[in-house]
């Protein structure tokens, strides 16, 4: 059996960052990166580069801190959204630059991961299946799971779909079905998340008629903002990473930024909460005014149903070359708010009797809420903190199903942030898609992710062995920075060199209870802060800077990276601000690499 010091599963943004940080901090350790797709990139792998795909971020805000995406090297201009092909090229260049390309094993899938409970140091036996070989096994001393939140498409079955006749596909498979841009005359796009908007744009600009269906019992259209918003005309990714503005966001870990007083004013006083509501009202109204939703009956149907304050990372950007709303106003796009009853030969039938001709069906139906790896022995998922079946009679080690603890943390959240008691009612008729009678799926209710710092299991069983971490199981507008810093955090955790080390609670029952309470508090917070998106996993926008502050405190680093108090408050944080964080951490530890 092959033996390795570390295995990373997944070669997207987070997997590559985790592998690179581990390799650079612990260069003498053996490493492999296992990736199921035929190229690296995760969401930006070659097979997933749908027609016209671009980043929401503008150049300069979607890059690793220590590997700039320069205009001359990557053929992308300032103030430009980055084409998917460029991002894929950039990720390949990153892997080559830091010497991890040779560690990547493509077209390989980890079927099972079995924990070695019979050894003091733990470890995992991985069963791996590749296209070119039979099943093999690897003994990994440490395991980093970087499969992400977008690895398993949720593709429900629609009544009558076998009779439809045309292509029916999930948005992840748009590239494989891109011939429909030339062959189809009329298509149906189901769903109004960002991928749905992208599909509508791609088809309409190709001259294909689009019937766009938005569920009347769903979340409604996602927020779509121009790149520059508010009266100050700032990039949304800059606004969300400016300390002064992050204070307007209720955040359970917000005190990590050191501005507890001002945060208490905004969220603990009536006048402060009034100002918070005014801020979010201005931000939301600015987007609505700029988009001129009410200028046409079809664009009016695209107005978000959810208050801007409660929108998570589904909040997206109009990164298109042509005016999207002018396309909607044209005869190329018809928008329907309704429910699909069934599919028939070349038609989509709505519940109100409307029949829509259709040559293809594009499903913007999201992704499954699960970890795609089978962990063993059976029942281990309860302590790992990964999604698993909900239950009312859970054992003590099943943190996510401790309902008394949930009640305690909910009480603290609402006590500290009274504004969250007034939850938005975005749709009184809301029914989860998987519960729709005319749509079938095998989905069952699962717990949310339940990881300390959104990275590691809070169970003494795994803290003791320091042999597993999960990266990329949360999302924000600073994913590239987050990948870099969480990769460093994981490497430091594995080597026992975190200044604030969670593994120190092992064998201390009271300290363990406190750590697990904090884990529940942070993970449960999203249920109230971003109610349409964080029931499954951490998802936040204006809360990334204090999250990164918290991680830097754990690493023993100073999170204040600006020159002066005013700059610290009013200058937006970006990748460049964190470019020296590895060197700072190494200096803190005498300039030596971490030991495996």
Coordinates of C-alpha atoms in Angstrom, one line a residue:
X1 CA 0.0 0.0 0.0
X2 CA 1.3 3.4 -0.9
X3 CA 2.0 5.7 2.1
X4 CA 1.8 9.5 2.0
X5 CA 2.1 12.2 4.5
X6 CA -0.8 14.1 3.1
X7 CA -3.5 13.7 0.5
X8 CA -5.7 16.5 -0.8
X9 CA -8.9 15.6 -2.5
X10 CA -9.9 18.1 -5.1
X11 CA -7.9 20.5 -7.3
X12 CA -10.0 23.6 -7.4
X13 CA -9.1 27.0 -5.9
X14 CA -9.1 25.7 -2.3
X15 CA -7.5 22.3 -3.0
X16 CA -4.6 23.8 -4.8
X17 CA -4.1 26.4 -2.1
X18 CA -4.2 23.8 0.6
X19 CA -1.7 21.6 -1.3
X20 CA 0.6 24.5 -2.1
X21 CA 0.6 25.8 1.5
X22 CA 1.3 22.3 2.9
X23 CA 4.1 21.7 0.4
X24 CA 5.7 25.1 1.0
X25 CA 5.5 24.9 4.7
X26 CA 6.4 21.2 5.0
X27 CA 8.5 20.5 1.8
X28 CA 10.0 17.3 3.1
X29 CA 6.5 15.6 3.4
X30 CA 5.1 13.5 0.6
X31 CA 1.9 14.7 -1.0
X32 CA -0.7 13.8 -3.6
X33 CA -3.7 15.7 -5.0
X34 CA -6.5 13.5 -6.2
X35 CA -8.9 15.1 -8.7
X36 CA -11.9 13.3 -10.3
X37 CA -12.0 15.6 -13.4
X38 CA -9.7 15.4 -16.4
X39 CA -8.1 18.8 -15.6
X40 CA -7.5 20.8 -12.5
X41 CA -9.7 23.8 -11.6
X42 CA -12.8 22.6 -9.8
X43 CA -15.6 24.9 -10.9
X44 CA -13.1 26.3 -13.4
X45 CA -12.0 22.9 -14.8
X46 CA -12.0 22.8 -18.6
X47 CA -15.0 20.5 -18.8
X48 CA -17.1 23.1 -16.7
X49 CA -16.2 26.2 -18.7
X50 CA -19.7 27.0 -20.0
X51 CA -20.1 29.3 -22.9
X52 CA -19.2 32.9 -22.0
X53 CA -18.3 32.0 -18.4
X54 CA -16.6 34.9 -16.5
X55 CA -15.8 35.7 -12.9
X56 CA -18.0 38.0 -11.0
X57 CA -14.9 39.7 -9.6
X58 CA -12.9 42.2 -11.5
X59 CA -9.2 41.9 -12.2
X60 CA -7.1 42.2 -9.0
X61 CA -9.7 40.8 -6.7
X62 CA -9.7 37.2 -7.9
X63 CA -6.2 35.9 -7.4
X64 CA -4.1 34.3 -4.7
X65 CA -2.3 36.8 -2.5
X66 CA 1.2 35.5 -3.5
X67 CA 0.5 35.0 -7.2
X68 CA -0.8 38.1 -8.9
X69 CA -2.8 37.7 -12.1
X70 CA -0.9 40.3 -14.1
X71 CA -2.5 41.8 -17.3
X72 CA 0.5 41.2 -19.4
X73 CA 1.0 37.5 -18.5
X74 CA -2.7 36.5 -18.6
X75 CA -4.1 38.8 -21.2
X76 CA -6.8 40.4 -19.1
X77 CA -7.3 44.1 -18.7
X78 CA -7.9 46.3 -15.7
X79 CA -11.6 46.7 -14.7
X80 CA -12.4 43.5 -16.6
X81 CA -14.3 40.4 -15.5
X82 CA -12.0 37.4 -16.0
X83 CA -12.9 34.9 -18.7
X84 CA -13.2 31.3 -17.5
X85 CA -10.4 30.2 -19.9
X86 CA -8.0 32.7 -18.3
X87 CA -8.9 31.5 -14.8
X88 CA -8.2 27.9 -15.8
X89 CA -4.9 29.0 -17.3
X90 CA -4.0 30.9 -14.1
X91 CA -4.7 28.0 -11.9
X92 CA -2.4 25.8 -14.0
X93 CA 0.3 28.4 -13.8
X94 CA -0.1 28.6 -10.0
X95 CA 0.3 24.8 -9.7
X96 CA 3.5 24.9 -11.9
X97 CA 5.0 28.0 -10.1
X98 CA 4.8 26.3 -6.7
X99 CA 5.8 22.9 -7.7
X100 CA 2.6 21.0 -7.1
X101 CA 1.6 20.0 -10.6
X102 CA 3.4 16.7 -10.5
X103 CA 1.5 15.8 -7.4
X104 CA -1.9 15.9 -9.1
X105 CA -3.6 12.7 -10.1
X106 CA -6.4 13.4 -12.6
X107 CA -9.4 11.3 -13.4
X108 CA -9.2 9.6 -10.0
X109 CA -12.0 9.3 -7.4
X110 CA -11.7 8.6 -3.7
X111 CA -14.5 6.1 -3.1
X112 CA -14.0 5.6 0.7
X113 CA -11.8 7.0 3.5
X114 CA -11.4 4.7 6.5
X115 CA -10.1 6.2 9.7
X116 CA -7.3 4.3 11.5
X117 CA -8.7 4.2 15.0
X118 CA -6.4 1.5 16.1
X119 CA -3.2 3.6 15.9
X120 CA -2.3 6.6 18.2
X121 CA -1.4 8.8 15.2
X122 CA -4.6 8.0 13.2
X123 CA -4.5 8.4 9.5
X124 CA -6.8 7.3 6.6
X125 CA -6.9 4.4 4.2
X126 CA -8.2 5.8 0.9
X127 CA -9.8 3.5 -1.7
X128 CA -9.1 5.3 -5.1
X129 CA -10.5 4.4 -8.5
X130 CA -9.0 5.9 -11.6
X131 CA -9.9 5.5 -15.3
X132 CA -6.7 3.8 -16.1
X133 CA -6.3 1.5 -13.1
X134 CA -8.2 -0.8 -10.8
X135 CA -9.0 0.3 -7.3
X136 CA -5.9 1.0 -5.3
X137 CA -5.4 2.0 -1.7
X138 CA -3.4 4.8 -0.1
X139 CA -2.5 5.3 3.5
X140 CA -2.6 9.0 4.2
X141 CA -1.2 10.3 7.5
X142 CA -3.3 13.5 6.9
X143 CA -6.3 14.2 4.7
X144 CA -7.5 17.5 3.4
X145 CA -11.0 17.3 1.8
X146 CA -11.4 20.1 -0.8
X147 CA -14.3 18.7 -2.8
X148 CA -16.2 22.0 -2.3
X149 CA -19.9 22.8 -2.3
X150 CA -20.3 22.5 -6.1
X151 CA -19.2 19.0 -6.8
X152 CA -22.5 17.0 -7.0
X153 CA -25.2 18.5 -9.1
X154 CA -28.8 18.3 -7.8
X155 CA -30.7 17.2 -10.9
X156 CA -34.3 16.3 -10.0
X157 CA -36.5 14.2 -12.3
X158 CA -39.5 16.0 -13.9
X159 CA -42.7 14.2 -14.6
X160 CA -42.8 13.2 -18.3
X161 CA -39.2 14.0 -19.0
X162 CA -38.6 10.7 -20.8
X163 CA -41.0 11.9 -23.5
X164 CA -39.5 15.4 -23.9
X165 CA -37.1 14.4 -26.7
X166 CA -34.6 17.2 -26.3
X167 CA -31.5 17.7 -24.2
X168 CA -32.3 18.0 -20.4
X169 CA -29.2 19.0 -18.5
X170 CA -27.9 20.6 -15.4
X171 CA -26.0 23.9 -15.6
X172 CA -22.7 22.2 -14.8
X173 CA -23.0 20.3 -18.1
X174 CA -23.6 23.4 -20.3
X175 CA -20.3 23.0 -22.1
X176 CA -21.2 19.4 -23.1
X177 CA -24.5 20.7 -24.4
X178 CA -23.3 23.9 -26.0
X179 CA -24.3 22.6 -29.4
X180 CA -27.9 23.7 -28.4
X181 CA -26.7 27.3 -28.9
X182 CA -26.7 26.5 -32.7
X183 CA -29.3 23.7 -33.0
X184 CA -32.1 24.8 -30.8
X185 CA -34.7 27.4 -31.8
X186 CA -36.4 27.6 -28.4
X187 CA -35.0 26.6 -25.0
X188 CA -36.3 26.6 -21.4
X189 CA -34.2 27.8 -18.6
X190 CA -35.4 26.7 -15.2
X191 CA -34.2 28.7 -12.2
X192 CA -32.9 32.3 -11.6
X193 CA -29.6 31.8 -9.8
X194 CA -26.5 33.2 -11.5
X195 CA -26.1 30.2 -13.7
X196 CA -29.6 30.7 -15.0
X197 CA -28.9 34.3 -15.8
X198 CA -25.8 33.2 -17.6
X199 CA -27.7 30.7 -19.7
X200 CA -30.4 33.1 -20.6
X201 CA -27.7 35.6 -21.8
X202 CA -25.8 32.9 -23.8
X203 CA -28.9 31.7 -25.6
X204 CA -30.4 35.1 -26.2
X205 CA -27.2 36.5 -27.7
X206 CA -26.9 33.4 -29.9
X207 CA -30.4 34.2 -31.3
X208 CA -32.2 31.4 -29.5
X209 CA -35.6 32.1 -28.0
X210 CA -35.6 31.6 -24.2
X211 CA -38.6 30.7 -22.0
X212 CA -37.3 31.5 -18.5
X213 CA -39.2 29.8 -15.6
X214 CA -38.9 31.1 -12.1
X215 CA -40.6 29.0 -9.4
X216 CA -43.5 30.8 -7.7
X217 CA -42.8 28.7 -4.6
X218 CA -39.0 29.3 -4.7
X219 CA -36.5 31.9 -3.5
X220 CA -37.1 34.1 -6.5
X221 CA -34.4 35.8 -8.7
X222 CA -31.0 36.3 -7.1
X223 CA -29.7 39.8 -6.5
X224 CA -27.8 41.0 -9.6
X225 CA -25.8 44.2 -9.2
X226 CA -23.8 46.3 -11.6
X227 CA -20.0 46.0 -10.9
X228 CA -20.1 49.5 -9.4
X229 CA -22.7 50.3 -6.7
X230 CA -23.7 52.8 -4.1
X231 CA -23.5 56.6 -4.7
X232 CA -19.7 56.1 -4.3
X233 CA -19.6 53.8 -7.4
X234 CA -17.3 51.2 -5.7
X235 CA -16.8 47.6 -6.7
X236 CA -19.1 45.4 -4.6
X237 CA -16.1 43.1 -3.7
X238 CA -14.3 46.2 -2.3
X239 CA -17.3 47.4 -0.4
X240 CA -17.7 44.0 1.3
X241 CA -14.1 44.0 2.4
X242 CA -13.9 47.5 3.8
X243 CA -13.9 47.4 7.6
X244 CA -16.0 50.5 8.1
X245 CA -18.8 48.8 6.1
X246 CA -18.4 45.4 7.6
X247 CA -19.6 46.9 10.9
X248 CA -23.1 47.2 9.4
X249 CA -23.3 43.5 9.1
X250 CA -24.5 41.5 12.1
X251 CA -21.7 39.0 12.6
X252 CA -21.2 36.5 15.4
X253 CA -17.4 36.4 15.0
X254 CA -17.2 40.1 14.3
X255 CA -15.5 41.0 17.5
X256 CA -12.4 39.3 16.1
X257 CA -11.7 42.5 14.3
X258 CA -11.1 44.4 17.5
X259 CA -13.9 47.0 17.0
X260 CA -16.3 45.5 19.5
X261 CA -17.5 49.0 20.7
X262 CA -18.7 50.2 17.4
X263 CA -20.2 46.8 16.6
X264 CA -22.1 46.9 19.9
X265 CA -23.4 50.4 19.0
X266 CA -24.7 49.4 15.6
X267 CA -26.3 46.1 16.7
X268 CA -27.0 46.6 20.4
X269 CA -28.8 50.0 20.3
X270 CA -32.0 51.1 18.7
X271 CA -30.3 54.1 16.9
X272 CA -27.5 51.8 15.7
X273 CA -30.0 49.3 14.2
X274 CA -31.8 52.2 12.5
X275 CA -28.5 53.1 10.8
X276 CA -27.9 49.5 9.9
X277 CA -31.4 49.3 8.2
X278 CA -30.7 52.6 6.4
X279 CA -27.4 51.2 5.1
X280 CA -28.9 48.0 3.7
X281 CA -31.9 50.0 2.4
X282 CA -29.6 52.3 0.4
X283 CA -27.5 49.5 -0.9
X284 CA -30.5 47.5 -2.1
X285 CA -32.4 50.5 -3.5
X286 CA -29.3 51.6 -5.4
X287 CA -29.2 48.3 -7.2
X288 CA -32.9 48.3 -7.9
X289 CA -32.8 51.8 -9.3
X290 CA -29.7 51.1 -11.5
X291 CA -31.3 48.0 -13.0
X292 CA -34.6 49.8 -13.7
X293 CA -36.6 46.7 -13.0
X294 CA -40.0 48.4 -13.3
X295 CA -39.3 49.7 -16.8
X296 CA -40.8 46.6 -18.4
X297 CA -43.2 43.8 -17.3
X298 CA -40.6 41.0 -17.8
X299 CA -37.7 42.8 -16.0
X300 CA -40.1 43.6 -13.2
X301 CA -40.3 39.8 -12.7
X302 CA -36.6 39.7 -12.0
X303 CA -36.7 42.1 -9.0
X304 CA -35.3 40.2 -6.0
X305 CA -37.8 38.9 -3.4
X306 CA -35.4 38.9 -0.6
X307 CA -34.1 42.0 1.3
X308 CA -30.5 42.9 0.3
X309 CA -29.4 42.6 3.9
X310 CA -30.2 38.9 4.1
X311 CA -28.8 37.9 0.7
X312 CA -25.7 35.7 0.8
X313 CA -23.3 34.7 -1.9
X314 CA -26.1 34.2 -4.4
X315 CA -25.8 38.0 -4.7
X316 CA -24.1 38.3 -8.0
X317 CA -22.8 40.7 -10.7
X318 CA -24.0 41.7 -14.2
X319 CA -20.7 40.8 -15.9
X320 CA -22.1 40.8 -19.4
X321 CA -20.9 42.6 -22.5
X322 CA -24.4 43.5 -23.6
X323 CA -27.2 45.1 -21.5
X324 CA -28.9 42.0 -20.0
X325 CA -32.2 43.8 -19.3
X326 CA -32.5 45.0 -22.9
X327 CA -32.3 41.3 -24.0
X328 CA -35.1 40.5 -21.5
X329 CA -37.2 43.4 -23.0
X330 CA -36.7 42.0 -26.5
X331 CA -38.7 39.2 -28.1
X332 CA -35.8 36.8 -27.4
X333 CA -36.8 36.3 -23.7
X334 CA -40.1 35.6 -22.0
X335 CA -40.2 35.3 -18.2
X336 CA -42.7 33.1 -16.4
X337 CA -43.3 33.0 -12.6
X338 CA -44.9 29.7 -12.1
X339 CA -44.5 26.0 -11.5
X340 CA -43.7 23.1 -13.9
X341 CA -46.4 20.5 -14.0
X342 CA -44.8 18.1 -16.4
X343 CA -42.8 17.8 -19.6
X344 CA -44.2 16.4 -22.9
X345 CA -42.9 15.9 -26.4
X346 CA -41.0 19.1 -27.2
X347 CA -43.0 21.0 -24.6
X348 CA -42.8 22.2 -21.0
X349 CA -46.3 22.4 -19.3
X350 CA -46.8 24.8 -16.5
X351 CA -49.3 24.3 -13.7
X352 CA -51.5 27.1 -14.9
X353 CA -52.0 25.4 -18.3
X354 CA -49.4 27.3 -20.2
X355 CA -47.5 25.2 -22.8
X356 CA -44.1 26.2 -23.9
X357 CA -42.4 24.9 -27.0
X358 CA -38.8 23.8 -26.1
X359 CA -35.9 22.1 -27.9
X360 CA -33.7 21.9 -24.8
X361 CA -34.1 22.2 -21.0
X362 CA -31.5 23.9 -18.9
X363 CA -31.8 23.2 -15.1
X364 CA -30.4 25.8 -12.7
X365 CA -31.2 23.6 -9.7
X366 CA -28.1 23.9 -7.5
X367 CA -26.0 21.2 -5.9
X368 CA -26.4 18.4 -3.5
X369 CA -25.8 19.1 0.2
X370 CA -23.4 16.3 1.0
X371 CA -19.8 15.3 1.0
X372 CA -19.2 13.0 -2.0
X373 CA -16.8 10.7 -0.1
X374 CA -18.0 7.7 2.0
X375 CA -16.3 7.8 5.3
X376 CA -15.8 4.7 7.4
X377 CA -16.3 3.1 9.9
X378 CA -20.1 3.6 9.8
X379 CA -21.4 6.4 11.9
X380 CA -18.1 8.4 11.8
X381 CA -19.8 11.2 9.9
X382 CA -21.5 12.3 13.2
X383 CA -18.2 13.2 14.7
X384 CA -16.6 14.5 11.4
X385 CA -19.1 17.4 11.2
X386 CA -20.1 16.6 7.6
X387 CA -23.8 16.6 6.5
X388 CA -25.7 13.5 7.7
X389 CA -29.2 12.5 8.5
X390 CA -31.1 14.6 11.0
X391 CA -32.5 12.9 14.1
X392 CA -34.2 13.7 17.4
X393 CA -32.3 11.2 19.5
X394 CA -28.7 11.8 18.7
X395 CA -25.7 10.6 20.8
X396 CA -23.6 13.2 22.5
X397 CA -20.8 13.0 19.8
X398 CA -23.4 14.1 17.1
X399 CA -22.9 17.8 17.6
X400 CA -25.1 18.9 14.7
X401 CA -28.1 17.1 16.1
X402 CA -27.9 18.5 19.7
X403 CA -31.2 20.3 19.8
X404 CA -30.8 21.7 23.3
X405 CA -27.5 23.2 22.2
X406 CA -29.1 24.7 19.1
X407 CA -31.7 26.4 21.3
X408 CA -28.9 27.9 23.5
X409 CA -26.9 29.3 20.6
X410 CA -30.1 30.7 18.9
X411 CA -30.9 32.5 22.2
X412 CA -27.4 34.1 22.2
X413 CA -27.5 35.0 18.6
X414 CA -30.9 36.8 18.9
X415 CA -29.9 38.4 22.2
X416 CA -26.8 39.9 20.7
X417 CA -28.4 40.8 17.4
X418 CA -32.1 41.7 18.0
X419 CA -32.5 42.8 14.3
X420 CA -32.3 39.2 13.3
X421 CA -35.5 38.4 15.2
X422 CA -37.3 40.2 12.3
X423 CA -36.7 37.6 9.7
X424 CA -37.5 38.3 6.1
X425 CA -40.6 36.7 4.5
X426 CA -39.4 36.3 0.9
X427 CA -42.1 33.9 -0.1
X428 CA -45.0 32.8 2.1
X429 CA -45.6 30.0 -0.4
X430 CA -42.1 28.7 -0.3
X431 CA -41.6 25.0 -0.8
X432 CA -38.1 23.4 -1.3
X433 CA -37.6 22.1 -4.8
X434 CA -36.9 18.6 -3.5
X435 CA -40.3 18.6 -1.8
X436 CA -42.4 19.5 -4.9
X437 CA -44.8 16.7 -5.7
X438 CA -44.4 16.8 -9.5
X439 CA -40.6 16.8 -9.2
X440 CA -38.9 13.7 -7.7
X441 CA -35.5 13.3 -6.0
X442 CA -33.8 11.1 -3.5
X443 CA -32.8 14.0 -1.2
X444 CA -33.4 13.5 2.5
X445 CA -33.0 16.2 5.3
X446 CA -29.4 16.5 6.3
X447 CA -27.6 18.5 9.0
X448 CA -25.5 21.5 8.1
X449 CA -21.7 21.4 8.0
X450 CA -20.5 21.6 11.6
X451 CA -16.7 22.4 11.6
X452 CA -14.6 24.5 13.9
X453 CA -13.5 27.6 12.1
X454 CA -15.4 26.0 9.2
X455 CA -12.3 23.8 8.8
X456 CA -11.9 20.9 11.2
X457 CA -14.1 18.5 13.2
X458 CA -14.6 19.7 16.8
X459 CA -14.5 16.1 18.1
X460 CA -11.6 15.0 20.5
X461 CA -11.4 11.9 18.3
X462 CA -9.9 13.9 15.5
X463 CA -8.4 16.8 17.4
X464 CA -6.2 14.2 19.1
X465 CA -4.8 12.8 15.8
X466 CA -4.8 16.1 13.8
X467 CA -5.4 14.0 10.7
X468 CA -8.2 15.6 8.8
X469 CA -9.4 19.1 7.6
X470 CA -12.0 20.3 5.2
X471 CA -11.4 23.4 3.1
X472 CA -13.7 25.4 0.9
X473 CA -16.9 24.3 2.7
X474 CA -17.8 27.9 3.1
X475 CA -18.1 30.6 0.5
X476 CA -17.7 34.4 0.5
X477 CA -16.7 37.2 -1.8
X478 CA -13.0 36.7 -0.8
X479 CA -12.7 33.0 -1.7
X480 CA -9.2 33.3 -3.1
X481 CA -7.8 35.1 0.0
X482 CA -9.8 32.6 2.2
X483 CA -8.3 29.7 0.3
X484 CA -4.7 31.0 0.9
X485 CA -5.1 31.7 4.6
X486 CA -7.1 28.6 5.5
X487 CA -4.5 26.6 3.6
X488 CA -1.8 28.1 5.9
X489 CA -4.0 27.5 9.0
X490 CA -4.5 23.9 8.2
X491 CA -0.8 23.3 7.6
X492 CA -0.1 25.0 11.0
X493 CA -2.8 22.9 12.7
X494 CA -1.4 19.7 11.3
X495 CA 2.1 20.5 12.7
X496 CA 0.8 21.8 16.0
X497 CA 2.0 25.3 15.5
X498 CA -1.2 27.3 15.8
X499 CA -0.9 30.0 18.5
X500 CA -4.5 29.3 19.4
X501 CA -4.6 25.6 19.0
X502 CA -8.0 23.9 19.2
X503 CA -6.4 20.5 19.9
X504 CA -5.3 21.7 23.3
X505 CA -8.8 21.0 24.6
X506 CA -8.4 17.3 24.2
X507 CA -8.9 15.5 27.6
X508 CA -10.4 18.7 29.1
X509 CA -14.1 18.2 29.2
X510 CA -15.0 21.9 30.0
X511 CA -12.7 23.3 27.3
X512 CA -14.1 20.8 24.8
X513 CA -17.6 21.9 25.6
X514 CA -16.7 25.5 25.0
X515 CA -15.0 24.7 21.7
X516 CA -18.1 22.8 20.5
X517 CA -20.4 25.6 21.7
X518 CA -18.4 28.1 19.7
X519 CA -18.5 25.8 16.7
X520 CA -22.3 25.5 16.9
X521 CA -22.6 29.2 17.4
X522 CA -20.6 30.1 14.3
X523 CA -22.2 27.5 12.1
X524 CA -25.8 28.2 13.3
X525 CA -25.4 31.9 12.9
X526 CA -26.0 31.7 9.1
X527 CA -29.4 30.3 9.7
X528 CA -30.5 33.7 11.0
X529 CA -28.1 36.0 9.0
X530 CA -28.5 34.5 5.5
X531 CA -31.7 32.3 5.9
X532 CA -32.1 31.3 2.3
X533 CA -28.5 30.1 1.9
X534 CA -26.8 29.2 5.1
X535 CA -28.9 26.3 6.4
X536 CA -26.5 24.0 4.7
X537 CA -23.1 25.6 5.2
X538 CA -21.4 29.0 6.0
X539 CA -22.1 31.6 3.4
X540 CA -21.4 35.3 3.9
X541 CA -20.5 38.5 2.2
X542 CA -19.7 41.4 4.5
X543 CA -18.3 39.1 7.2
X544 CA -15.1 37.8 5.5
X545 CA -12.6 40.4 6.9
X546 CA -13.4 39.5 10.5
X547 CA -13.3 35.8 9.6
X548 CA -9.8 36.3 8.2
X549 CA -8.9 38.3 11.3
X550 CA -9.9 35.4 13.5
X551 CA -7.8 33.0 11.5
X552 CA -4.8 35.3 11.7
X553 CA -5.2 35.6 15.5
X554 CA -5.1 31.8 15.6
X555 CA -1.9 31.9 13.6
X556 CA -0.4 34.4 16.0
X557 CA -0.3 37.2 13.3
X558 CA -1.4 40.8 13.3
X559 CA -4.5 41.2 11.2
X560 CA -4.2 44.9 10.8
X561 CA -2.4 45.3 7.5
X562 CA -3.0 48.9 6.5
X563 CA -0.8 52.0 7.0
X564 CA -2.7 53.9 9.7
X565 CA -6.0 53.9 11.5
X566 CA -8.0 55.7 8.7
X567 CA -6.7 53.4 6.0
X568 CA -7.5 50.4 8.2
X569 CA -11.1 51.5 8.5
X570 CA -11.8 52.9 5.0
X571 CA -9.4 51.2 2.6
X572 CA -10.7 47.9 1.2
X573 CA -8.8 44.7 1.8
X574 CA -7.7 42.7 -1.2
X575 CA -5.3 39.9 -2.1
X576 CA -2.3 42.2 -2.0
X577 CA -2.8 42.9 1.6
X578 CA -2.1 39.3 2.5
X579 CA 0.8 38.6 0.1
X580 CA 3.4 38.4 2.9
X581 CA 1.4 36.3 5.4
X582 CA 3.5 33.2 4.8
X583 CA 6.8 35.0 5.4
X584 CA 5.3 36.6 8.6
X585 CA 4.3 33.2 9.9
X586 CA 7.7 31.6 9.1
X587 CA 9.4 34.5 10.9
X588 CA 7.2 34.0 13.9
X589 CA 8.5 30.4 14.0
X590 CA 12.2 31.2 13.5
X591 CA 12.1 31.0 9.8
X592 CA 11.8 27.3 9.8
X593 CA 9.4 25.2 7.9
X594 CA 6.9 23.3 9.9
X595 CA 7.6 19.7 10.7
X596 CA 5.3 16.9 9.3

